Structure formats: structure tokens, C-alpha cells
XYZ file of C-alpha atoms in Angstrom:
365
model
C -124.318 -7.147 -6.241
C -125.241 -3.296 -6.273
C -121.910 -2.163 -7.149
C -121.862 -4.094 -9.842
C -125.439 -2.844 -10.887
C -123.980 0.604 -10.794
C -120.875 -0.686 -13.072
C -123.628 -1.311 -15.895
C -125.818 1.554 -15.418
C -122.807 4.224 -15.114
C -119.740 2.481 -16.917
C -117.771 5.310 -17.638
C -117.410 6.034 -14.267
C -116.751 2.892 -12.624
C -114.897 0.777 -15.054
C -111.237 1.053 -14.556
C -109.030 2.439 -17.416
C -107.731 0.007 -19.665
C -104.302 -1.625 -19.410
C -103.896 -2.749 -22.661
C -104.815 -1.576 -26.243
C -108.211 -0.166 -26.828
C -109.942 -3.095 -28.158
C -112.381 -0.937 -30.321
C -109.114 0.262 -32.245
C -109.577 0.465 -35.708
C -106.343 -0.952 -36.251
C -105.548 -3.120 -33.799
C -102.287 -4.898 -33.224
C -102.170 -8.525 -35.363
C -102.513 -11.432 -33.188
C -99.443 -13.676 -33.182
C -100.285 -17.272 -33.502
C -99.007 -19.164 -30.037
C -97.962 -22.713 -29.283
C -100.539 -25.421 -29.487
C -101.297 -27.143 -26.300
C -101.186 -30.631 -25.001
C -102.656 -31.779 -21.947
C -101.713 -35.338 -20.655
C -104.134 -36.135 -17.954
C -103.809 -39.380 -15.344
C -105.846 -40.196 -12.711
C -104.331 -39.148 -9.571
C -102.276 -39.406 -6.253
C -102.115 -38.533 -2.697
C -99.280 -36.165 -2.385
C -97.504 -38.132 0.332
C -98.203 -41.167 2.064
C -99.405 -39.319 5.056
C -103.263 -40.246 6.228
C -104.362 -36.774 5.423
C -103.127 -36.360 2.094
C -104.921 -39.859 1.301
C -108.133 -39.008 2.686
C -107.972 -35.450 0.483
C -107.284 -37.798 -2.420
C -109.984 -40.474 -1.854
C -112.391 -37.419 -0.946
C -111.962 -36.093 -4.703
C -112.010 -39.268 -6.603
C -114.793 -40.873 -4.652
C -117.279 -37.481 -4.655
C -117.313 -37.859 -8.601
C -120.712 -38.799 -9.680
C -119.339 -40.441 -12.486
C -116.884 -42.568 -10.415
C -119.504 -43.386 -7.540
C -122.833 -43.714 -9.232
C -124.942 -44.238 -6.032
C -127.509 -41.787 -5.183
C -125.816 -38.962 -2.626
C -128.266 -39.319 -0.024
C -126.962 -43.368 0.229
C -123.390 -42.894 -0.797
C -122.300 -39.651 1.529
C -123.100 -41.145 5.145
C -120.840 -44.263 3.869
C -118.056 -42.038 2.257
C -117.716 -39.844 5.328
C -118.832 -42.039 8.130
C -116.937 -45.087 7.041
C -114.605 -44.892 4.070
C -112.983 -41.725 4.892
C -112.851 -42.396 8.467
C -111.028 -45.851 8.193
C -109.494 -46.218 4.514
C -106.642 -43.566 4.916
C -105.115 -45.310 7.611
C -105.604 -48.598 5.967
C -103.741 -47.468 2.919
C -100.918 -45.635 4.386
C -98.510 -48.539 4.702
C -99.265 -49.655 1.211
C -98.598 -46.383 -0.281
C -95.320 -46.324 1.769
C -94.550 -49.672 0.452
C -94.438 -48.419 -3.361
C -93.172 -44.776 -2.865
C -90.331 -43.738 -4.883
C -87.411 -41.229 -3.713
C -89.194 -38.787 -6.387
C -92.883 -39.233 -4.975
C -95.625 -41.239 -6.248
C -94.777 -43.636 -8.972
C -97.884 -42.611 -10.846
C -96.848 -38.981 -10.920
C -93.198 -39.444 -11.538
C -93.769 -41.963 -14.371
C -96.529 -39.474 -15.651
C -94.257 -36.792 -15.316
C -91.444 -38.632 -17.486
C -94.033 -39.415 -19.924
C -94.888 -35.435 -20.497
C -91.320 -34.609 -20.769
C -90.676 -37.225 -23.363
C -93.554 -36.068 -25.337
C -92.384 -32.478 -25.185
C -88.944 -33.466 -26.763
C -90.527 -35.718 -29.531
C -92.803 -33.022 -30.589
C -90.459 -30.386 -30.216
C -87.851 -32.229 -32.321
C -90.350 -33.019 -34.969
C -90.683 -29.104 -35.424
C -93.966 -28.630 -33.545
C -94.500 -25.460 -31.635
C -96.206 -26.808 -28.702
C -96.439 -26.716 -25.058
C -97.013 -29.964 -23.112
C -98.443 -30.179 -19.411
C -99.643 -32.818 -17.191
C -102.613 -32.979 -15.014
C -104.056 -35.142 -12.513
C -108.091 -35.634 -12.589
C -107.963 -35.776 -8.714
C -105.163 -34.149 -6.824
C -102.490 -32.043 -8.012
C -101.481 -30.629 -10.485
C -104.938 -29.981 -11.346
C -106.560 -29.778 -14.847
C -107.293 -26.310 -13.961
C -103.598 -25.470 -13.086
C -102.428 -27.212 -15.950
C -104.804 -25.367 -18.531
C -104.268 -21.995 -16.964
C -100.390 -22.717 -17.499
C -100.763 -23.550 -21.207
C -102.830 -20.268 -21.621
C -100.329 -17.894 -20.147
C -97.938 -19.264 -22.624
C -100.108 -18.394 -25.550
C -102.019 -21.568 -26.342
C -105.000 -20.984 -28.347
C -105.720 -24.608 -29.035
C -105.436 -27.216 -26.507
C -105.587 -31.050 -27.105
C -106.263 -32.994 -24.102
C -105.049 -36.505 -24.228
C -106.598 -38.829 -21.244
C -103.827 -41.774 -20.473
C -106.674 -44.157 -20.365
C -106.489 -46.375 -23.382
C -109.848 -48.085 -23.088
C -113.067 -45.521 -22.628
C -115.210 -45.727 -19.417
C -117.379 -42.979 -18.154
C -115.562 -43.210 -15.043
C -112.226 -41.938 -16.124
C -111.928 -40.599 -19.951
C -115.271 -38.777 -19.423
C -114.503 -37.390 -16.219
C -111.337 -35.682 -17.774
C -113.713 -34.163 -20.742
C -116.294 -33.265 -17.538
C -113.122 -31.353 -15.865
C -111.577 -29.559 -18.812
C -115.201 -28.274 -19.905
C -116.300 -27.375 -16.488
C -113.130 -25.259 -16.700
C -113.571 -23.628 -19.894
C -117.119 -22.705 -18.851
C -115.628 -19.946 -16.595
C -113.286 -18.744 -19.135
C -114.390 -15.387 -21.392
C -111.647 -16.443 -23.870
C -111.566 -19.950 -24.143
C -109.208 -22.002 -26.305
C -110.232 -24.690 -28.932
C -110.372 -28.103 -27.778
C -110.005 -30.972 -28.637
C -110.184 -34.458 -26.978
C -108.825 -37.797 -27.423
C -111.562 -40.762 -26.496
C -109.736 -44.118 -26.666
C -106.666 -45.546 -28.147
C -107.348 -49.263 -27.364
C -106.553 -50.154 -30.515
C -103.931 -47.792 -31.697
C -101.008 -49.691 -33.525
C -98.346 -47.744 -31.463
C -99.527 -48.522 -28.094
C -100.238 -52.468 -29.062
C -96.443 -52.244 -30.722
C -94.891 -50.437 -27.635
C -96.855 -52.895 -25.360
C -95.874 -56.168 -27.250
C -92.241 -55.126 -27.481
C -92.260 -54.435 -23.862
C -93.428 -57.753 -22.993
C -91.349 -59.740 -25.960
C -88.044 -57.777 -24.204
C -89.312 -58.863 -20.492
C -89.507 -62.442 -21.909
C -86.515 -62.517 -23.713
C -84.888 -61.523 -20.420
C -86.617 -63.875 -17.968
C -88.035 -66.165 -20.258
C -91.846 -67.328 -20.829
C -94.581 -68.149 -18.436
C -97.207 -70.927 -18.515
C -99.976 -68.442 -18.683
C -100.180 -64.673 -19.354
C -102.919 -63.018 -17.417
C -103.937 -59.579 -18.936
C -105.792 -57.742 -15.841
C -107.810 -54.974 -16.536
C -108.979 -52.453 -13.827
C -112.703 -53.370 -13.096
C -115.827 -51.683 -13.321
C -119.441 -52.274 -12.016
C -121.077 -54.691 -14.193
C -124.509 -52.233 -14.133
C -121.831 -49.656 -15.984
C -121.844 -51.739 -19.031
C -125.369 -52.751 -18.909
C -125.846 -49.006 -18.941
C -124.054 -48.458 -22.054
C -120.519 -48.068 -21.274
C -118.020 -49.722 -23.728
C -115.350 -50.370 -21.497
C -115.426 -54.133 -21.309
C -115.394 -54.349 -24.962
C -112.542 -51.936 -25.367
C -110.629 -54.230 -23.043
C -111.208 -57.526 -24.911
C -110.264 -55.979 -28.265
C -106.974 -54.583 -26.726
C -106.382 -58.247 -25.027
C -107.032 -59.635 -28.560
C -104.924 -57.243 -30.600
C -102.032 -57.805 -27.814
C -102.021 -61.426 -27.668
C -101.908 -61.794 -31.497
C -98.845 -59.558 -31.703
C -97.293 -61.793 -29.340
C -98.168 -64.820 -31.097
C -100.165 -66.733 -28.436
C -102.821 -69.156 -28.599
C -106.033 -68.171 -26.672
C -105.644 -70.640 -24.172
C -102.316 -69.049 -23.323
C -103.835 -66.093 -22.002
C -106.370 -65.302 -19.141
C -108.059 -61.413 -19.369
C -109.164 -60.617 -15.988
C -110.460 -57.680 -14.121
C -109.237 -56.325 -10.625
C -109.441 -53.509 -7.862
C -112.958 -54.574 -6.885
C -114.524 -51.691 -4.902
C -117.923 -52.393 -2.761
C -120.487 -55.114 -2.688
C -121.708 -54.842 -6.569
C -120.943 -57.503 -8.965
C -117.954 -56.439 -11.309
C -116.569 -57.513 -14.318
C -115.359 -60.987 -14.257
C -113.337 -62.857 -13.961
C -111.676 -61.455 -10.963
C -107.945 -61.401 -10.993
C -107.042 -62.769 -7.752
C -109.334 -65.627 -7.560
C -108.726 -66.498 -11.187
C -104.858 -66.815 -9.832
C -105.750 -69.164 -7.228
C -107.950 -71.127 -9.857
C -105.155 -71.946 -12.462
C -102.307 -72.825 -9.112
C -105.157 -75.435 -8.132
C -105.300 -76.368 -11.730
C -101.286 -76.928 -11.815
C -100.460 -74.238 -13.521
C -96.953 -73.026 -11.710
C -95.644 -70.376 -13.755
C -97.712 -66.973 -14.739
C -96.888 -63.228 -15.812
C -99.269 -60.619 -15.101
C -99.185 -57.521 -17.323
C -101.896 -54.622 -16.632
C -102.243 -53.181 -20.320
C -104.703 -50.419 -19.048
C -101.960 -48.709 -16.931
C -99.703 -46.621 -18.486
C -97.495 -46.130 -15.217
C -97.427 -48.148 -12.169
C -99.359 -47.354 -9.094
C -100.879 -48.828 -6.105
C -102.977 -51.050 -8.288
C -99.936 -52.455 -9.948
C -97.001 -52.433 -7.441
C -99.265 -53.251 -4.456
C -102.104 -54.917 -5.719
C -100.979 -56.961 -8.517
C -96.842 -57.602 -7.720
C -97.580 -58.305 -3.964
C -101.432 -59.332 -3.088
C -102.152 -61.554 -5.889
C -98.294 -63.030 -5.844
C -99.235 -64.029 -2.605
C -102.590 -65.558 -3.455
C -100.965 -67.450 -6.348
C -98.056 -68.846 -4.605
C -100.036 -69.452 -1.730
C -102.502 -71.767 -3.984
C -99.587 -73.848 -5.003
C -97.972 -71.722 -7.574
C -94.342 -71.260 -7.976
C -93.293 -68.828 -10.102
C -94.930 -65.371 -10.154
C -93.973 -62.278 -12.076
C -95.545 -58.961 -12.671
C -94.535 -57.269 -15.934
C -93.918 -53.480 -15.279
C -96.307 -50.869 -16.909
C -94.932 -49.012 -19.714
C -93.816 -46.105 -17.800
C -90.875 -44.199 -19.464
C -90.115 -47.067 -22.080
C -88.743 -44.690 -25.089
C -90.507 -47.055 -27.545
C -94.101 -46.071 -25.666
C -93.221 -42.346 -25.548
C -92.678 -42.241 -28.879
C -95.843 -43.901 -29.610
C -97.736 -41.413 -27.257
C -96.179 -38.510 -29.103
C -97.242 -40.002 -32.599
C -100.944 -40.376 -31.174
C -100.911 -36.783 -30.123
C -99.216 -35.424 -33.418
C -102.158 -37.458 -35.085
C -104.545 -35.597 -33.200
C -102.898 -32.235 -33.785
C -103.491 -32.395 -37.526
C -104.823 -29.436 -39.001
C -104.115 -26.767 -36.235
C -101.054 -24.355 -36.623
C -98.087 -26.302 -34.639
C -95.964 -25.100 -37.053
C -96.878 -21.041 -37.133
C -95.026 -20.187 -34.012
C -91.523 -20.466 -33.195
C -90.535 -23.578 -30.721
C -90.543 -23.052 -26.754
């Protein structure tokens, strides 16, 4: 602290010699425009199926005040005394059951999406650099921003891979990007995509994806659209997530040409004892089976890349629940993942939000 004070009092003695051009030069060199950065952000995943990596991921995720809106003095003993002590080992075989040769499905498919968007935008003549980050875990948002800045990006568009806005998802990305920018002296210009739940490209890609699946496998009696759940108090406090989900479901149903009674909208991944958005996915599937519905397909429109919540919770646990209650055929329709039509639509979405920025002023990457 004293050394810092001396540097301010006697700067000519303590400041290091400048390693670059003199910032006070009357004729500074021109500032070359760099590429524009596009930062895609997904939720996150453990680095491996080892309990220690699952514990590290959960600790980061469940420590976010927007994710768990319980006072710290109540939540901290539960998190560290119960959740992190027990849950990682219980989750280990579940993660192991979905792990791909390249790693976590969420990370694998998110990387393919980022690579696809990079190719698509570059082919359109845009000078852009696309980076992927995970809100929790690696690659971190801070690391991704620094990679973009090292490549000369003075403009960064952040596109959270959550179609429906929620404070516990999209807003946490904004928080993390802003927190990193707050530590920078030379901040890049920032933009954020808040939501795209009603974006025609996203909906058209989903509808085409589902229709293609039905052409290959036939239609079911019921289509269940399962969205990730939220505590009801989040909606009561003003979160627009529930409305976004219902609007996505309606627009998707209309594109598929389905009547309202052919579709069920449900919410999954309930955590804790609080009341969450209803109806819950697994109990709804049991009720459908009890009512005589023998064939269902489940799609998760809010998940753009397959992960534990789709490949294990839906494709395995919910399947077992439906068949155990009397159903005869259950199918999970995979997420959009690296579907070419979806990647093109994602590039279109980024392109739309890049308008007005100098994406064609610099040479390509």
C-alpha cells in the first residue's frame, strides 16, 4: 500500500519505462479496427464424471444468489453440510451414463454450435471471432472475454444460449460479463441478447427438427413440451420466464399444425421443497398413461444442447415412469445440438444483433 502511495507522489521515479508508444504523442498511430467478438454462453458442466469435479461445478452453480434465492445464513449450511457432501457421488453414475467420448454432451454440442456460427458468419464476410464460455465451470466467461480482447475485439456481443429469459440463467450471464468488464481499464463495447423465445429462426429450426423426427419414426398420440422448472416465487417476483415458455410452446405448436389437446406443456428438474412451476413433467406422464395414452414424444425446447436434464432425467427417468404407469412407447426427441438448420438460425440471430458494428471493417480471422 505504501509503495503504491509513493508511486503516486513520485511517479517519475517509480513508474516503469513505457513499453509501447507514448500515449501523449501528438501524432499517435491510427487505431486499426479489430474483429467483432461473439460470446456464446451456456450453463456449464463438470469437467469430468469424477465426484470432485461434480462437487466443484455444483458449488459454483449453487452459490449464485440468482440461482438460489435463499438467505445465505440458511442456505450455506444446507449447501456445504448436505448437498455438496452427498449429491456429487449420487450424480456420478448419472453423468457417467451420458458422457461422450469427447466429454460432456453439453460442452461437446455447444462447441460445435460455436464453431458452426464462426464458419457461417465468416462465410458471409463478417470479421468476427466467436468464443464459447460456460457460466459455471470451464471455459469461463472471463477466459473467453480475454481471448476475444487478445484478438483485438473492441465490440463483444454476448448471446446466452437460453431462448427463454430467466433471472437465474440469462441475468447471471449479464452479471458475470459486467463483473469482468468492471475490472478492465479499456472496456470493450458490450451488447446482450436478452431472449429469443419467439425468434422465427429458432422456432422454424425446432419445428423442422421435430417434423423430421416424425417423418422417420411416426407421430405419437401426445407431444409433451418439457421446460426447465423455476420456483413459483420467482414468477411472483416478476420473472417473465413462465410467459416466455408458454409463448414458445404456442408458436411451436402452431408451426407443427397440432391442436391444443395434442400437446402438454410441463416443467422438469424440480429442486428442493418449494412449489415450482406446474404441471411437473414426470407426474404428468404418469397421469397420461393412466388415462390411456400409450404413445408420447417428449421434446425440451429450452435446451439447445443435450445434457443431464435431457439425456438422463427425461430420456431415462421419465421414460421408466411412463412405461411403468402403463404406457407402451416413449420417445425423447433430441435437442437441436449441431443441427445445421439450427446453427444457421443461430448465426442469423447473432447477425441481426451485430447490426451497426464494424463487422466488415477488418480482415477475416
